[in-house]
PDB file of N, CA, C and O in Angstrom:
ATOM      1  N   MET A   2       0.825  -1.189   0.000  1.00 60.00           N
ATOM      2  CA  MET A   2       0.000   0.000   0.000  1.00 60.00           C
ATOM      3  C   MET A   2       0.873   1.259   0.000  1.00 60.00           C
ATOM      4  O   MET A   2       0.437   2.288  -0.479  1.00 60.00           O
ATOM      5  N   ALA A   3       2.075   1.191   0.501  1.00 78.00           N
ATOM      6  CA  ALA A   3       2.953   2.362   0.544  1.00 78.00           C
ATOM      7  C   ALA A   3       3.291   2.855  -0.858  1.00 78.00           C
ATOM      8  O   ALA A   3       3.398   4.060  -1.075  1.00 78.00           O
ATOM      9  N   ILE A   4       3.420   1.938  -1.810  1.00 82.00           N
ATOM     10  CA  ILE A   4       3.701   2.323  -3.194  1.00 82.00           C
ATOM     11  C   ILE A   4       2.546   3.157  -3.750  1.00 82.00           C
ATOM     12  O   ILE A   4       2.755   4.163  -4.420  1.00 82.00           O
ATOM     13  N   ASN A   5       1.311   2.752  -3.441  1.00 79.00           N
ATOM     14  CA  ASN A   5       0.150   3.510  -3.916  1.00 79.00           C
ATOM     15  C   ASN A   5       0.128   4.916  -3.326  1.00 79.00           C
ATOM     16  O   ASN A   5      -0.237   5.863  -4.009  1.00 79.00           O
ATOM     17  N   ALA A   6       0.499   5.048  -2.067  1.00 84.00           N
ATOM     18  CA  ALA A   6       0.538   6.359  -1.435  1.00 84.00           C
ATOM     19  C   ALA A   6       1.581   7.243  -2.113  1.00 84.00           C
ATOM     20  O   ALA A   6       1.328   8.430  -2.373  1.00 84.00           O
ATOM     21  N   LEU A   7       2.736   6.683  -2.407  1.00 90.00           N
ATOM     22  CA  LEU A   7       3.776   7.451  -3.098  1.00 90.00           C
ATOM     23  C   LEU A   7       3.326   7.843  -4.500  1.00 90.00           C
ATOM     24  O   LEU A   7       3.573   8.962  -4.960  1.00 90.00           O
ATOM     25  N   PHE A   8       2.649   6.931  -5.171  1.00 87.00           N
ATOM     26  CA  PHE A   8       2.119   7.199  -6.504  1.00 87.00           C
ATOM     27  C   PHE A   8       1.131   8.359  -6.449  1.00 87.00           C
ATOM     28  O   PHE A   8       1.181   9.285  -7.260  1.00 87.00           O
ATOM     29  N   PHE A   9       0.230   8.343  -5.489  1.00 89.00           N
ATOM     30  CA  PHE A   9      -0.769   9.392  -5.338  1.00 89.00           C
ATOM     31  C   PHE A   9      -0.105  10.735  -5.028  1.00 89.00           C
ATOM     32  O   PHE A   9      -0.482  11.769  -5.591  1.00 89.00           O
ATOM     33  N   LEU A  10       0.893  10.732  -4.175  1.00 92.00           N
ATOM     34  CA  LEU A  10       1.629  11.961  -3.870  1.00 92.00           C
ATOM     35  C   LEU A  10       2.359  12.498  -5.101  1.00 92.00           C
ATOM     36  O   LEU A  10       2.408  13.710  -5.318  1.00 92.00           O
ATOM     37  N   ALA A  11       2.919  11.593  -5.899  1.00 94.00           N
ATOM     38  CA  ALA A  11       3.614  12.014  -7.119  1.00 94.00           C
ATOM     39  C   ALA A  11       2.648  12.665  -8.095  1.00 94.00           C
ATOM     40  O   ALA A  11       2.977  13.676  -8.733  1.00 94.00           O
ATOM     41  N   VAL A  12       1.451  12.118  -8.213  1.00 93.00           N
ATOM     42  CA  VAL A  12       0.435  12.711  -9.087  1.00 93.00           C
ATOM     43  C   VAL A  12       0.068  14.106  -8.580  1.00 93.00           C
ATOM     44  O   VAL A  12      -0.015  15.055  -9.355  1.00 93.00           O
ATOM     45  N   GLY A  13      -0.138  14.225  -7.267  1.00 93.00           N
ATOM     46  CA  GLY A  13      -0.461  15.526  -6.683  1.00 93.00           C
ATOM     47  C   GLY A  13       0.646  16.543  -6.904  1.00 93.00           C
ATOM     48  O   GLY A  13       0.379  17.710  -7.219  1.00 93.00           O
ATOM     49  N   LEU A  14       1.883  16.116  -6.763  1.00 96.00           N
ATOM     50  CA  LEU A  14       3.029  17.008  -6.982  1.00 96.00           C
ATOM     51  C   LEU A  14       3.109  17.437  -8.441  1.00 96.00           C
ATOM     52  O   LEU A  14       3.314  18.609  -8.743  1.00 96.00           O
ATOM     53  N   PHE A  15       2.917  16.496  -9.347  1.00 97.00           N
ATOM     54  CA  PHE A  15       2.933  16.805 -10.774  1.00 97.00           C
ATOM     55  C   PHE A  15       1.868  17.846 -11.110  1.00 97.00           C
ATOM     56  O   PHE A  15       2.134  18.820 -11.815  1.00 97.00           O
ATOM     57  N   LEU A  16       0.676  17.648 -10.586  1.00 97.00           N
ATOM     58  CA  LEU A  16      -0.401  18.603 -10.838  1.00 97.00           C
ATOM     59  C   LEU A  16      -0.061  19.977 -10.251  1.00 97.00           C
ATOM     60  O   LEU A  16      -0.284  21.000 -10.896  1.00 97.00           O
ATOM     61  N   ALA A  17       0.477  20.000  -9.041  1.00 97.00           N
ATOM     62  CA  ALA A  17       0.814  21.263  -8.380  1.00 97.00           C
ATOM     63  C   ALA A  17       1.874  22.039  -9.160  1.00 97.00           C
ATOM     64  O   ALA A  17       1.763  23.252  -9.326  1.00 97.00           O
ATOM     65  N   VAL A  18       2.882  21.343  -9.637  1.00 97.00           N
ATOM     66  CA  VAL A  18       3.949  21.990 -10.406  1.00 97.00           C
ATOM     67  C   VAL A  18       3.383  22.614 -11.681  1.00 97.00           C
ATOM     68  O   VAL A  18       3.863  23.642 -12.157  1.00 97.00           O
ATOM     69  N   ASN A  19       2.324  22.006 -12.211  1.00 97.00           N
ATOM     70  CA  ASN A  19       1.710  22.499 -13.440  1.00 97.00           C
ATOM     71  C   ASN A  19       0.498  23.400 -13.191  1.00 97.00           C
ATOM     72  O   ASN A  19      -0.275  23.684 -14.106  1.00 97.00           O
ATOM     73  N   GLY A  20       0.325  23.835 -11.945  1.00 97.00           N
ATOM     74  CA  GLY A  20      -0.711  24.804 -11.637  1.00 97.00           C
ATOM     75  C   GLY A  20      -2.084  24.240 -11.345  1.00 97.00           C
ATOM     76  O   GLY A  20      -3.064  24.972 -11.352  1.00 97.00           O
ATOM     77  N   TYR A  21      -2.168  22.949 -11.081  1.00 97.00           N
ATOM     78  CA  TYR A  21      -3.449  22.305 -10.793  1.00 97.00           C
ATOM     79  C   TYR A  21      -3.458  21.749  -9.374  1.00 97.00           C
ATOM     80  O   TYR A  21      -2.410  21.570  -8.759  1.00 97.00           O
ATOM     81  N   GLY A  22      -4.634  21.453  -8.889  1.00 96.00           N
ATOM     82  CA  GLY A  22      -4.796  20.818  -7.597  1.00 96.00           C
ATOM     83  C   GLY A  22      -5.904  19.788  -7.675  1.00 96.00           C
ATOM     84  O   GLY A  22      -6.796  19.887  -8.523  1.00 96.00           O
ATOM     85  N   LEU A  23      -5.860  18.806  -6.816  1.00 94.00           N
ATOM     86  CA  LEU A  23      -6.919  17.801  -6.759  1.00 94.00           C
ATOM     87  C   LEU A  23      -8.023  18.275  -5.841  1.00 94.00           C
ATOM     88  O   LEU A  23      -7.755  18.771  -4.741  1.00 94.00           O
ATOM     89  N   GLN A  24      -9.245  18.115  -6.262  1.00 95.00           N
ATOM     90  CA  GLN A  24     -10.416  18.463  -5.468  1.00 95.00           C
ATOM     91  C   GLN A  24     -11.210  17.179  -5.240  1.00 95.00           C
ATOM     92  O   GLN A  24     -12.069  16.824  -6.047  1.00 95.00           O
ATOM     93  N   ALA A  25     -10.885  16.477  -4.181  1.00 93.00           N
ATOM     94  CA  ALA A  25     -11.556  15.217  -3.875  1.00 93.00           C
ATOM     95  C   ALA A  25     -11.586  15.015  -2.366  1.00 93.00           C
ATOM     96  O   ALA A  25     -10.713  15.496  -1.651  1.00 93.00           O
ATOM     97  N   THR A  26     -12.581  14.284  -1.923  1.00 95.00           N
ATOM     98  CA  THR A  26     -12.650  13.961  -0.503  1.00 95.00           C
ATOM     99  C   THR A  26     -11.680  12.834  -0.198  1.00 95.00           C
ATOM    100  O   THR A  26     -11.276  12.084  -1.093  1.00 95.00           O
ATOM    101  N   GLN A  27     -11.319  12.711   1.059  1.00 92.00           N
ATOM    102  CA  GLN A  27     -10.418  11.632   1.480  1.00 92.00           C
ATOM    103  C   GLN A  27     -10.996  10.250   1.148  1.00 92.00           C
ATOM    104  O   GLN A  27     -10.289   9.415   0.593  1.00 92.00           O
ATOM    105  N   PRO A  28     -12.278   9.996   1.454  1.00 94.00           N
ATOM    106  CA  PRO A  28     -12.830   8.672   1.104  1.00 94.00           C
ATOM    107  C   PRO A  28     -12.816   8.402  -0.399  1.00 94.00           C
ATOM    108  O   PRO A  28     -12.503   7.289  -0.829  1.00 94.00           O
ATOM    109  N   ASP A  29     -13.117   9.416  -1.209  1.00 94.00           N
ATOM    110  CA  ASP A  29     -13.113   9.236  -2.655  1.00 94.00           C
ATOM    111  C   ASP A  29     -11.711   8.915  -3.155  1.00 94.00           C
ATOM    112  O   ASP A  29     -11.515   8.014  -3.978  1.00 94.00           O
ATOM    113  N   ALA A  30     -10.720   9.645  -2.662  1.00 91.00           N
ATOM    114  CA  ALA A  30      -9.334   9.397  -3.066  1.00 91.00           C
ATOM    115  C   ALA A  30      -8.880   8.002  -2.636  1.00 91.00           C
ATOM    116  O   ALA A  30      -8.214   7.300  -3.398  1.00 91.00           O
ATOM    117  N   THR A  31      -9.265   7.595  -1.446  1.00 89.00           N
ATOM    118  CA  THR A  31      -8.889   6.269  -0.952  1.00 89.00           C
ATOM    119  C   THR A  31      -9.509   5.173  -1.803  1.00 89.00           C
ATOM    120  O   THR A  31      -8.820   4.223  -2.203  1.00 89.00           O
ATOM    121  N   LEU A  32     -10.788   5.285  -2.097  1.00 91.00           N
ATOM    122  CA  LEU A  32     -11.458   4.277  -2.928  1.00 91.00           C
ATOM    123  C   LEU A  32     -10.855   4.239  -4.333  1.00 91.00           C
ATOM    124  O   LEU A  32     -10.707   3.164  -4.918  1.00 91.00           O
ATOM    125  N   THR A  33     -10.491   5.393  -4.850  1.00 90.00           N
ATOM    126  CA  THR A  33      -9.883   5.440  -6.174  1.00 90.00           C
ATOM    127  C   THR A  33      -8.525   4.742  -6.175  1.00 90.00           C
ATOM    128  O   THR A  33      -8.220   3.970  -7.080  1.00 90.00           O
ATOM    129  N   MET A  34      -7.718   4.986  -5.155  1.00 88.00           N
ATOM    130  CA  MET A  34      -6.409   4.337  -5.086  1.00 88.00           C
ATOM    131  C   MET A  34      -6.547   2.832  -4.896  1.00 88.00           C
ATOM    132  O   MET A  34      -5.753   2.057  -5.421  1.00 88.00           O
ATOM    133  N   LEU A  35      -7.563   2.402  -4.174  1.00 88.00           N
ATOM    134  CA  LEU A  35      -7.805   0.962  -4.033  1.00 88.00           C
ATOM    135  C   LEU A  35      -8.186   0.336  -5.373  1.00 88.00           C
ATOM    136  O   LEU A  35      -7.778  -0.792  -5.679  1.00 88.00           O
ATOM    137  N   SER A  36      -8.939   1.059  -6.173  1.00 88.00           N
ATOM    138  CA  SER A  36      -9.288   0.528  -7.489  1.00 88.00           C
ATOM    139  C   SER A  36      -8.056   0.468  -8.397  1.00 88.00           C
ATOM    140  O   SER A  36      -7.911  -0.470  -9.177  1.00 88.00           O
ATOM    141  N   VAL A  37      -7.168   1.449  -8.274  1.00 86.00           N
ATOM    142  CA  VAL A  37      -5.917   1.412  -9.046  1.00 86.00           C
ATOM    143  C   VAL A  37      -5.081   0.214  -8.617  1.00 86.00           C
ATOM    144  O   VAL A  37      -4.517  -0.497  -9.447  1.00 86.00           O
ATOM    145  N   ALA A  38      -5.034  -0.041  -7.317  1.00 85.00           N
ATOM    146  CA  ALA A  38      -4.263  -1.177  -6.803  1.00 85.00           C
ATOM    147  C   ALA A  38      -4.825  -2.501  -7.293  1.00 85.00           C
ATOM    148  O   ALA A  38      -4.086  -3.479  -7.427  1.00 85.00           O
ATOM    149  N   SER A  39      -6.119  -2.535  -7.588  1.00 87.00           N
ATOM    150  CA  SER A  39      -6.725  -3.786  -8.059  1.00 87.00           C
ATOM    151  C   SER A  39      -6.662  -3.905  -9.577  1.00 87.00           C
ATOM    152  O   SER A  39      -7.227  -4.832 -10.143  1.00 87.00           O
ATOM    153  N   GLY A  40      -5.989  -2.966 -10.245  1.00 85.00           N
ATOM    154  CA  GLY A  40      -5.748  -3.102 -11.676  1.00 85.00           C
ATOM    155  C   GLY A  40      -6.578  -2.224 -12.574  1.00 85.00           C
ATOM    156  O   GLY A  40      -6.582  -2.415 -13.784  1.00 85.00           O
ATOM    157  N   GLU A  41      -7.274  -1.256 -12.060  1.00 81.00           N
ATOM    158  CA  GLU A  41      -8.120  -0.387 -12.877  1.00 81.00           C
ATOM    159  C   GLU A  41      -7.425   0.940 -13.162  1.00 81.00           C
ATOM    160  O   GLU A  41      -7.968   2.009 -12.906  1.00 81.00           O
ATOM    161  N   GLU A  42      -6.239   0.879 -13.756  1.00 79.00           N
ATOM    162  CA  GLU A  42      -5.468   2.095 -14.011  1.00 79.00           C
ATOM    163  C   GLU A  42      -6.137   3.015 -15.016  1.00 79.00           C
ATOM    164  O   GLU A  42      -6.006   4.228 -14.935  1.00 79.00           O
ATOM    165  N   ALA A  43      -6.851   2.469 -15.982  1.00 82.00           N
ATOM    166  CA  ALA A  43      -7.471   3.285 -17.028  1.00 82.00           C
ATOM    167  C   ALA A  43      -8.475   4.271 -16.443  1.00 82.00           C
ATOM    168  O   ALA A  43      -8.595   5.395 -16.926  1.00 82.00           O
ATOM    169  N   THR A  44      -9.167   3.883 -15.411  1.00 85.00           N
ATOM    170  CA  THR A  44     -10.151   4.782 -14.812  1.00 85.00           C
ATOM    171  C   THR A  44      -9.488   5.881 -13.985  1.00 85.00           C
ATOM    172  O   THR A  44     -10.102   6.910 -13.748  1.00 85.00           O
ATOM    173  N   PHE A  45      -8.250   5.684 -13.576  1.00 88.00           N
ATOM    174  CA  PHE A  45      -7.552   6.680 -12.774  1.00 88.00           C
ATOM    175  C   PHE A  45      -7.304   7.952 -13.573  1.00 88.00           C
ATOM    176  O   PHE A  45      -7.458   9.052 -13.053  1.00 88.00           O
ATOM    177  N   ALA A  46      -6.945   7.819 -14.831  1.00 89.00           N
ATOM    178  CA  ALA A  46      -6.714   9.000 -15.660  1.00 89.00           C
ATOM    179  C   ALA A  46      -7.983   9.838 -15.767  1.00 89.00           C
ATOM    180  O   ALA A  46      -7.933  11.071 -15.664  1.00 89.00           O
ATOM    181  N   GLU A  47      -9.106   9.193 -15.948  1.00 92.00           N
ATOM    182  CA  GLU A  47     -10.372   9.914 -16.029  1.00 92.00           C
ATOM    183  C   GLU A  47     -10.708  10.561 -14.690  1.00 92.00           C
ATOM    184  O   GLU A  47     -11.208  11.682 -14.634  1.00 92.00           O
ATOM    185  N   TRP A  48     -10.437   9.861 -13.598  1.00 94.00           N
ATOM    186  CA  TRP A  48     -10.688  10.402 -12.265  1.00 94.00           C
ATOM    187  C   TRP A  48      -9.872  11.679 -12.041  1.00 94.00           C
ATOM    188  O   TRP A  48     -10.368  12.663 -11.514  1.00 94.00           O
ATOM    189  N   ILE A  49      -8.620  11.654 -12.487  1.00 94.00           N
ATOM    190  CA  ILE A  49      -7.757  12.840 -12.354  1.00 94.00           C
ATOM    191  C   ILE A  49      -8.347  13.999 -13.151  1.00 94.00           C
ATOM    192  O   ILE A  49      -8.414  15.127 -12.658  1.00 94.00           O
ATOM    193  N   ARG A  50      -8.789  13.734 -14.371  1.00 94.00           N
ATOM    194  CA  ARG A  50      -9.387  14.791 -15.191  1.00 94.00           C
ATOM    195  C   ARG A  50     -10.612  15.403 -14.507  1.00 94.00           C
ATOM    196  O   ARG A  50     -10.825  16.606 -14.529  1.00 94.00           O
ATOM    197  N   GLN A  51     -11.420  14.555 -13.893  1.00 96.00           N
ATOM    198  CA  GLN A  51     -12.639  15.025 -13.245  1.00 96.00           C
ATOM    199  C   GLN A  51     -12.379  15.773 -11.934  1.00 96.00           C
ATOM    200  O   GLN A  51     -13.182  16.613 -11.542  1.00 96.00           O
ATOM    201  N   HIS A  52     -11.268  15.468 -11.272  1.00 96.00           N
ATOM    202  CA  HIS A  52     -11.023  16.040  -9.945  1.00 96.00           C
ATOM    203  C   HIS A  52      -9.857  17.033  -9.898  1.00 96.00           C
ATOM    204  O   HIS A  52      -9.485  17.491  -8.829  1.00 96.00           O
ATOM    205  N   SER A  53      -9.284  17.375 -11.040  1.00 96.00           N
ATOM    206  CA  SER A  53      -8.221  18.380 -11.038  1.00 96.00           C
ATOM    207  C   SER A  53      -8.811  19.731 -11.411  1.00 96.00           C
ATOM    208  O   SER A  53      -9.745  19.825 -12.207  1.00 96.00           O
ATOM    209  N   GLN A  54      -8.256  20.759 -10.807  1.00 96.00           N
ATOM    210  CA  GLN A  54      -8.774  22.109 -11.007  1.00 96.00           C
ATOM    211  C   GLN A  54      -7.608  23.074 -11.077  1.00 96.00           C
ATOM    212  O   GLN A  54      -6.672  22.992 -10.277  1.00 96.00           O
ATOM    213  N   LEU A  55      -7.669  23.977 -12.039  1.00 96.00           N
ATOM    214  CA  LEU A  55      -6.637  25.001 -12.178  1.00 96.00           C
ATOM    215  C   LEU A  55      -6.656  25.896 -10.951  1.00 96.00           C
ATOM    216  O   LEU A  55      -7.714  26.316 -10.498  1.00 96.00           O
ATOM    217  N   ARG A  56      -5.483  26.165 -10.395  1.00 91.00           N
ATOM    218  CA  ARG A  56      -5.395  27.003  -9.192  1.00 91.00           C
ATOM    219  C   ARG A  56      -5.377  28.457  -9.529  1.00 91.00           C
ATOM    220  O   ARG A  56      -5.000  28.951 -10.469  1.00 91.00           O
TER     221      ARG A  56
END
């Protein structure tokens, strides 16, 4: 699970460097990372698009 946490932090950092931020609740982010861990990576890209916002 630690790898998933690092992955999520890296995504957040990438977005921040490019002027974006994630707008999601803690439970939503947790459920999304669990789905990524179970092999649903394709849906993660869409989730990022839906929950990222220009700062």
